[in-house]
Coordinates of C-alpha atoms and ligand atoms in Angstrom, one line a residue:
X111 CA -24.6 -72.1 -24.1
X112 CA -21.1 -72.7 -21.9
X113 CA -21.2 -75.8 -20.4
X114 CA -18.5 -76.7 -18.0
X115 CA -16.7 -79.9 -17.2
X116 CA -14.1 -81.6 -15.3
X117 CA -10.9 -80.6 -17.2
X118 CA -10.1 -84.1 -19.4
X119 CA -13.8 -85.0 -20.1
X120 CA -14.8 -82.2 -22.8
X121 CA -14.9 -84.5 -25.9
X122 CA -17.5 -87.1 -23.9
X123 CA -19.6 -83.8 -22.8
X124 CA -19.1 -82.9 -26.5
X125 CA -20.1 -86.8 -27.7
X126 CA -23.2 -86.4 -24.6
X127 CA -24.0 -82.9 -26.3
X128 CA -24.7 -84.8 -30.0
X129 CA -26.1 -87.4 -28.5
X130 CA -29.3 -85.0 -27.8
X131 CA -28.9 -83.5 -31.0
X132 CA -26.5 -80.3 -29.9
X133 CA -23.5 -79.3 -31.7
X134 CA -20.4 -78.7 -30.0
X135 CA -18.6 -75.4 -31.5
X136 CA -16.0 -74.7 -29.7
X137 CA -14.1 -76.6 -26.6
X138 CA -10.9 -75.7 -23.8
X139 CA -9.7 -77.9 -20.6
X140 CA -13.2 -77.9 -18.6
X141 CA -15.2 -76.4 -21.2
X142 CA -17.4 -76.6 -24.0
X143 CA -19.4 -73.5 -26.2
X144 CA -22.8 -75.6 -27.5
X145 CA -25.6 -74.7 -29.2
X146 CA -28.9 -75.1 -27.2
X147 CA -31.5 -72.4 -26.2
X148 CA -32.8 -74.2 -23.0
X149 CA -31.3 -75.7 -19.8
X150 CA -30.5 -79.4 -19.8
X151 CA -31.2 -81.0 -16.6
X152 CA -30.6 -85.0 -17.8
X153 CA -27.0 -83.9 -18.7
X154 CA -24.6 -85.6 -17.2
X155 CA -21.1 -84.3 -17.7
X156 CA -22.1 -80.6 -17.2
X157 CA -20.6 -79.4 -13.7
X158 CA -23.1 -76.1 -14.8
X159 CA -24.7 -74.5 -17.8
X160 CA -24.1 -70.6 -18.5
X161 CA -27.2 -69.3 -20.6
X162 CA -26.4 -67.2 -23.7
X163 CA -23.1 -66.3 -22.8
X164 CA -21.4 -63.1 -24.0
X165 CA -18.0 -63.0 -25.2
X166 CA -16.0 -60.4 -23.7
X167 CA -12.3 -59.4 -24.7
X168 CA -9.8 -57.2 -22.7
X169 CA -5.9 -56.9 -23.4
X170 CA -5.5 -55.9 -19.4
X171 CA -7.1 -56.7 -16.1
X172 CA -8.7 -53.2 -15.9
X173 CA -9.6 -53.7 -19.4
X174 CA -11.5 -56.6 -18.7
X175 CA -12.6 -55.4 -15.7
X176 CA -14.6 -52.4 -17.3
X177 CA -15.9 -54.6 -19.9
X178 CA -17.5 -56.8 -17.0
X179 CA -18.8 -53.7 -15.7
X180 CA -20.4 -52.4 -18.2
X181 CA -22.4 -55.7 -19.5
X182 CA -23.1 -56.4 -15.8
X183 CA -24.7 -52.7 -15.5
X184 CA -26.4 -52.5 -19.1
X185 CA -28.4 -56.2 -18.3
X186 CA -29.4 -54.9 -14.6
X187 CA -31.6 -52.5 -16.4
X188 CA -34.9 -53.0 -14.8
X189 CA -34.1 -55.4 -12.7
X190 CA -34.1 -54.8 -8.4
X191 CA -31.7 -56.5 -6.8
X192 CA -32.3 -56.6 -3.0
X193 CA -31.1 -60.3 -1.9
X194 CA -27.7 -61.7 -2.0
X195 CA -26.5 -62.7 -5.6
X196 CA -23.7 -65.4 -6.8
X197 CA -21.1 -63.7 -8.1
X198 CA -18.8 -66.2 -9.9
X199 CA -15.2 -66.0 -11.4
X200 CA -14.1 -69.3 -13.1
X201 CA -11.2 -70.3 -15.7
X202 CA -9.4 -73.1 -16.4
X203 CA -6.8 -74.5 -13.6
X204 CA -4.9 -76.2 -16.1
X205 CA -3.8 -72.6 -17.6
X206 CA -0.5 -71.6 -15.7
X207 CA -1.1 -68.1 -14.1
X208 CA -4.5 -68.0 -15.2
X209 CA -6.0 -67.8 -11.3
X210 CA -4.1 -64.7 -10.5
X211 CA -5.3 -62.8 -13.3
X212 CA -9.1 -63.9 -12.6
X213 CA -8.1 -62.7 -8.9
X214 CA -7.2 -59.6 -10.6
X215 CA -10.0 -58.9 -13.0
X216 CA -12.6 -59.9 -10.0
X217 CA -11.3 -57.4 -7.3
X218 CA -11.0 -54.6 -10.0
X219 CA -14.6 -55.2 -10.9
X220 CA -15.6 -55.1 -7.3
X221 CA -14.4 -51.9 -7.1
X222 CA -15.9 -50.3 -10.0
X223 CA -19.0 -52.1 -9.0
X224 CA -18.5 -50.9 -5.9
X225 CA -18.0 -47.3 -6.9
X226 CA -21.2 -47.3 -9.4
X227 CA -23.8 -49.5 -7.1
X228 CA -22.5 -49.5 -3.5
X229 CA -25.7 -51.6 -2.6
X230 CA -25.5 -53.9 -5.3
X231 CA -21.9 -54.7 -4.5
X232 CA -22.8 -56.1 -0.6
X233 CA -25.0 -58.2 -1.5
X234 CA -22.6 -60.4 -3.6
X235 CA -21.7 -63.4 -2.9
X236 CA -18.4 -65.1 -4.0
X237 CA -19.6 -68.4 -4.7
X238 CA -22.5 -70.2 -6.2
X239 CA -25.1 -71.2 -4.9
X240 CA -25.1 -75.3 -2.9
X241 CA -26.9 -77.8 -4.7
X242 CA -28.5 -78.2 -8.2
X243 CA -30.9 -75.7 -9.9
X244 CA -31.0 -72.6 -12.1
X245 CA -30.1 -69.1 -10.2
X246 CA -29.3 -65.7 -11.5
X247 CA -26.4 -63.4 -10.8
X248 CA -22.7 -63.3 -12.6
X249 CA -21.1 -65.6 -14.0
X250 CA -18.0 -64.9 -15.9
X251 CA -15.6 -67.2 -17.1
X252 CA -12.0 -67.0 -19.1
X253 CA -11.1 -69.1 -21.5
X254 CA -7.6 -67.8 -21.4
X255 CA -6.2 -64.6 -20.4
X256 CA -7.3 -61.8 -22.6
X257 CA -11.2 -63.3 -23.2
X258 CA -14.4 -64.0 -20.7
X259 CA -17.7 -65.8 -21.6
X260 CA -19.9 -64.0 -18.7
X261 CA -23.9 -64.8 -18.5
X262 CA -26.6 -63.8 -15.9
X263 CA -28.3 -67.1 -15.6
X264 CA -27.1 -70.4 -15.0
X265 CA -28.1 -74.2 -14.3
X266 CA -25.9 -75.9 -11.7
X267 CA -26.0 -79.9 -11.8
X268 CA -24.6 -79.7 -7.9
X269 CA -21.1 -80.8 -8.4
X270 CA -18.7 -79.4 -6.4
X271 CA -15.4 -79.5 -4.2
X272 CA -16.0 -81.4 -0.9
X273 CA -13.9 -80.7 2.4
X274 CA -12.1 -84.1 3.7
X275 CA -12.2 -85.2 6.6
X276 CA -9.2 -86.4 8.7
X277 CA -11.3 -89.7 9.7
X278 CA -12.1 -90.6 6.4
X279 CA -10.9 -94.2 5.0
X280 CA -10.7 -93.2 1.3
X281 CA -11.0 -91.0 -1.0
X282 CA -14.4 -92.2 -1.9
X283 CA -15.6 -90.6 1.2
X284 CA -15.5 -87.2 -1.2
X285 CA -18.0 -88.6 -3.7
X286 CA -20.7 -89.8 -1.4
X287 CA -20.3 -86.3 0.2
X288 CA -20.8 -84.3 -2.9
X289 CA -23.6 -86.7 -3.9
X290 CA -25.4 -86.1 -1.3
X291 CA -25.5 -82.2 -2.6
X292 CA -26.9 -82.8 -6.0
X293 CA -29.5 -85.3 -4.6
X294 CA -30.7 -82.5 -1.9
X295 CA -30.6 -84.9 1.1
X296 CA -28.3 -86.6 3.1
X297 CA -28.6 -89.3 5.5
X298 CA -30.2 -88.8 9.0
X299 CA -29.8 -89.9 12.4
X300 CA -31.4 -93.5 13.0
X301 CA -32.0 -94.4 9.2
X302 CA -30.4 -97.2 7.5
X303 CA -28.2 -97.5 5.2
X304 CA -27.0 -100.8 3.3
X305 CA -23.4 -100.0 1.6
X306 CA -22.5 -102.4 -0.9
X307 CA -18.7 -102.4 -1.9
X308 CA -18.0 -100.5 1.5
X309 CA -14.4 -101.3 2.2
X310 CA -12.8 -99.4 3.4
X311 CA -15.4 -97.7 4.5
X312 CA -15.6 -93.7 3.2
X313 CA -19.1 -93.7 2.4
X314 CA -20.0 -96.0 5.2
X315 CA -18.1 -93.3 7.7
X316 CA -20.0 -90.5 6.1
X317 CA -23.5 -92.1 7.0
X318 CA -22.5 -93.2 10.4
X319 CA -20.8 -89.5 11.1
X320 CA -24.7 -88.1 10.9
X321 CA -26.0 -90.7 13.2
X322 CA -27.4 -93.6 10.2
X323 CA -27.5 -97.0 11.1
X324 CA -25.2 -99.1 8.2
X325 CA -24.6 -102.7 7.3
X326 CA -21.6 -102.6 5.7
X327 CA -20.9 -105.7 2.7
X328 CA -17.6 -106.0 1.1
X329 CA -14.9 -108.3 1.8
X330 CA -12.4 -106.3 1.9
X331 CA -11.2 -104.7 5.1
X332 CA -12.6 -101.7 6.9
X333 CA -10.6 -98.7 8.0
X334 CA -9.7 -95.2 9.6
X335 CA -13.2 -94.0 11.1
X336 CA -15.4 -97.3 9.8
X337 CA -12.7 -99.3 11.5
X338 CA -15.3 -100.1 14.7
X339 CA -17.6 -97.4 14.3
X340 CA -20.4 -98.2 16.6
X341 CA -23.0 -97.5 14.3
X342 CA -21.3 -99.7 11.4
X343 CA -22.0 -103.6 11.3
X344 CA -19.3 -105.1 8.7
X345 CA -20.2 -108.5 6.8
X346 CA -17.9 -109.8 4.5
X347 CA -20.3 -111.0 1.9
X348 CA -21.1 -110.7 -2.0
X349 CA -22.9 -107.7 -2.8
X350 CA -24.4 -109.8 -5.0
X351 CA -26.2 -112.1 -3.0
X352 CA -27.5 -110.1 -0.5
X353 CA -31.2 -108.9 0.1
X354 CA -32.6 -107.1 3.1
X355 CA -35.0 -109.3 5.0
X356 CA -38.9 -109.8 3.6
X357 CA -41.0 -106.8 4.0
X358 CA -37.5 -104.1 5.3
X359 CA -37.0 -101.2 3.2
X360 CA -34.0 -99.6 3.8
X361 CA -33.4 -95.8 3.8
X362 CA -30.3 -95.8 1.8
X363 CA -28.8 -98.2 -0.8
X364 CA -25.2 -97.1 -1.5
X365 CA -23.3 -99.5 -4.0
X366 CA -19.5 -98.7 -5.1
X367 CA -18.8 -101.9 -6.8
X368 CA -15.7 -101.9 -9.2
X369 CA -17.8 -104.4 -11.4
X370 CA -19.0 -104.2 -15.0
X371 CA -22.0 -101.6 -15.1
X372 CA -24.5 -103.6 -16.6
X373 CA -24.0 -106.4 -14.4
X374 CA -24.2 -103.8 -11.7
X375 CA -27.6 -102.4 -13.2
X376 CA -29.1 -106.1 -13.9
X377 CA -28.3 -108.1 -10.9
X378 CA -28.3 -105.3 -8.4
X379 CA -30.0 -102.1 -9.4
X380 CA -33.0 -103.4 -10.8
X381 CA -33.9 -106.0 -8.1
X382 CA -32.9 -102.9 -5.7
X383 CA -35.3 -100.8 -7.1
X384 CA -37.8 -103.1 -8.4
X385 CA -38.6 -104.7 -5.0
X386 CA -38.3 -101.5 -3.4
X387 CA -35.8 -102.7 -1.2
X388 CA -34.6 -99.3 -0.4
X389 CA -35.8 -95.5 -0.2
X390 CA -33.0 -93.7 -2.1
X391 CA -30.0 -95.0 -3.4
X392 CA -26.7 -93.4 -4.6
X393 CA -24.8 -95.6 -7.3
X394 CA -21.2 -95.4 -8.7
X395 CA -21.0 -97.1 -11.9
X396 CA -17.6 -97.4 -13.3
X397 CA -17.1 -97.1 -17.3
X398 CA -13.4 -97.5 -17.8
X399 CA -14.2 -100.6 -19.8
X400 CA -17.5 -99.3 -21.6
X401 CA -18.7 -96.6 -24.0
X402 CA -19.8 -94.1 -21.1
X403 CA -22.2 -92.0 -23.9
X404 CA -23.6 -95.6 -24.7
X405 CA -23.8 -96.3 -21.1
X406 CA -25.8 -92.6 -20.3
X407 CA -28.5 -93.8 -23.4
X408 CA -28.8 -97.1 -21.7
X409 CA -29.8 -95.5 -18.3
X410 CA -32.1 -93.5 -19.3
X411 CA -33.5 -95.8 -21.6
X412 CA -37.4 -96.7 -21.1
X413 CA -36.5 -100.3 -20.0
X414 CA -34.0 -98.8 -17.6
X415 CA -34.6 -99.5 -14.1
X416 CA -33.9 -95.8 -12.8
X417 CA -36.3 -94.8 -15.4
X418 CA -39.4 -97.5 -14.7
X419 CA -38.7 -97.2 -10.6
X420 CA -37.2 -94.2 -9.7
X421 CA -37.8 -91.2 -12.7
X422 CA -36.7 -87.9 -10.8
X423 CA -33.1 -89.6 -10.8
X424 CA -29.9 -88.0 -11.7
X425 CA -26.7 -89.4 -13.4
X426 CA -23.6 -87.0 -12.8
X427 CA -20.2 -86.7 -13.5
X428 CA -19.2 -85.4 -10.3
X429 CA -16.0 -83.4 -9.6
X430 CA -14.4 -86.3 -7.5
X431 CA -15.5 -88.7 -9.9
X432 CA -12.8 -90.3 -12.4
X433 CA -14.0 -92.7 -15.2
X434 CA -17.5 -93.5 -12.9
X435 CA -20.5 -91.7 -13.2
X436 CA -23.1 -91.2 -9.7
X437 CA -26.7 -91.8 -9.9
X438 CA -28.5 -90.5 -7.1
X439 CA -32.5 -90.5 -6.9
X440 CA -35.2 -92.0 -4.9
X441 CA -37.6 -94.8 -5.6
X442 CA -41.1 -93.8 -6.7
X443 CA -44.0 -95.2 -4.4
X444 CA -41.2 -96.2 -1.4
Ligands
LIG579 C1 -14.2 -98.4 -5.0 S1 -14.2 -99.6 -3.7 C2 -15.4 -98.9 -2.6 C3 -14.9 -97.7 -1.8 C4 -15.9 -97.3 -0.8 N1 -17.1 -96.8 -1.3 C5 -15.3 -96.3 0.2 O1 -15.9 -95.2 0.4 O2 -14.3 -96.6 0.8 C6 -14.9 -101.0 -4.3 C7 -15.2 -102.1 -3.4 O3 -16.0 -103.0 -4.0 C8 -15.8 -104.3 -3.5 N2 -16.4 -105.3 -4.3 C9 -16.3 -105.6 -5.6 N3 -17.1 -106.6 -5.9 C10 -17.8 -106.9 -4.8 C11 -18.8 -107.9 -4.5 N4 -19.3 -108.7 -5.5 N5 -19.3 -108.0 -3.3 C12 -18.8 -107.2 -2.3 N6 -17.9 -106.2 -2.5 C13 -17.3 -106.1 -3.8 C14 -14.3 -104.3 -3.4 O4 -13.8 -105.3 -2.5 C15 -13.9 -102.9 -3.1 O5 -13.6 -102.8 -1.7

């Protein structure tokens, strides 16, 4: 299996990856090569997860190209393809040059593709697809510039690159946006949303932008597009202390605290979710100051309150997170 990463975090993939028993065999700068025969959806530092990849090796771009080519037409064998496929060229940004020659190696495969399977070739699609869950197509990705790990079938865990927006108070805003994509929903016009830790207000703006209703609790100031938004009531309170009324369950529970985790996860999350105080919830916990592999066994532990409340959740590292994992899920019976 290929598992990649934000570039920086391979060894605590690697540590999350023996933590479940797997052995790490080989690693680069947003990469790992695992064992594993089988998808891991509780992962949480896996950006995707390329199944039995197949190591291809080319000293030029047409080289490689062919070599694509030819494993890409050998595993079609049987299959029909008659709906748009992801086809997916990655590598490592932190390799100087490296983009140009993936740039290369992609077009010169299109047009061998092109040339062999005309049909095929329209219906790809340069990008994979939104959101979290297995798909098939191509996947091929170089570890430098003469050698590709390329696979048919991949799990994505939904991170990706969000768009900013001009209006935006933080770059926070980019986080709440991309976890909205690996939970599958976003908030909608009229629900509400309680933001704990909103200042200055990036995830706040990105709820009111689709129309949600938010109370907004930090003390700090808000600004940019939460600055006044009409749809955004500001109290400068501790997160802490604050509960919705008796019997009002709220749609959304963001909380963004720069606090200790577990304080976060015993005074907040687990009244949150035990109560049923909200619907779903999207969490940023920060583990500059804790084991994060210790922290990922401790959330999904069975006393865990994700676990006992809300069990379809998902912890990610997402690709604007730094030293912070989001949890995104939704409260069972809510
Ligand atoms: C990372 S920032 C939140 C950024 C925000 N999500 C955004 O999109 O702009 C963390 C915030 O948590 C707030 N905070 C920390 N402890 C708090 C507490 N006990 N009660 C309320 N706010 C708190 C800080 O004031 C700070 O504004």
């Amino acid at each position: 299996m290929l598992l990649t990463c934000q570039a920086g975090f391979e060894p605590l993939l690697a540590r999350e990856l023996a933590a479940a028993g797997r052995t790490a065999m080989e690693q680069g700068p947003g990469w790992v090569r695992a064992d594993g025969a089988a998808f891991d959806e509780m992962l949480a530092f896996p950006h995707a997860e390329l199944m039995a990849p197949v190591e291809l090796r080319g000293d030029s771009v047409n080289a490689l190209a062919q070599r694509v080519a030819e494993f890409f037409l050998a595993s079609l064998q049987g299959e029909r393809v008659d709906a748009p496929w992801p086809c997916v060229w990655l590598g490592p940004q932190e390799i100087t040059g490296l983009g140009r020659r993936i740039g290369a190696v992609e077009t010169a495969f299109g047009e061998l593709l092109r040339r062999k399977l005309s049909r095929v070739a329209k219906l790809a699609v340069a990008e994979a697809p939104r959101g979290a869950g297995p798909a098939r197509g191509l996947w091929v990705y170089f570890t430098d510039f003469g050698r590709v790990l390329v696979a048919r079938d991949v799990l994505s865990h939904g991170q990706r690159r969000m768009a900013d927006d001009d209006l935006a108070p933080s770059r926070s805003y980019l986080k709440i946006e991309e976890a909205y994509v690996v939970l599958g929903r976003e908030p909608a016009a009229g629900e509400t949303v309680c933001d704990l830790g909103a200042a200055p207000g990036g995830w706040s703006y990105s709820a009111a932008k689709r129309g949600a209703r938010v109370l907004a609790i930090d003390n700090g100031p808000l600004k940019g597009g939460a600055l006044n938004h009409p749809l955004i009531e500001h109290w400068r309170e501790d997160a802490f202390k604050y509960a919705p009324k008796a019997g009002v369950t709220l749609d959304w529970l963001f909380c963004d605290l720069v606090e200790e985790p577990h304080h976060v996860l015993q005074h907040l999350v687990a009244p949150w979710l035990a109560q049923r105080w909200c619907r779903r919830f999207v969490i940023n916990l920060k583990f500059g100051r804790v084991d994060p592999v210790a922290l990922l066994a401790e959330l999904r532990a069975s006393d865990s309150p994700f676990v006992q409340h809300a069990p379809g959740f998902r912890v990610r590292h997402l690709y604007h997170d730094r030293e912070e994992f989001t949890v995104v899920g939704e409260v069972a019976g809510s």
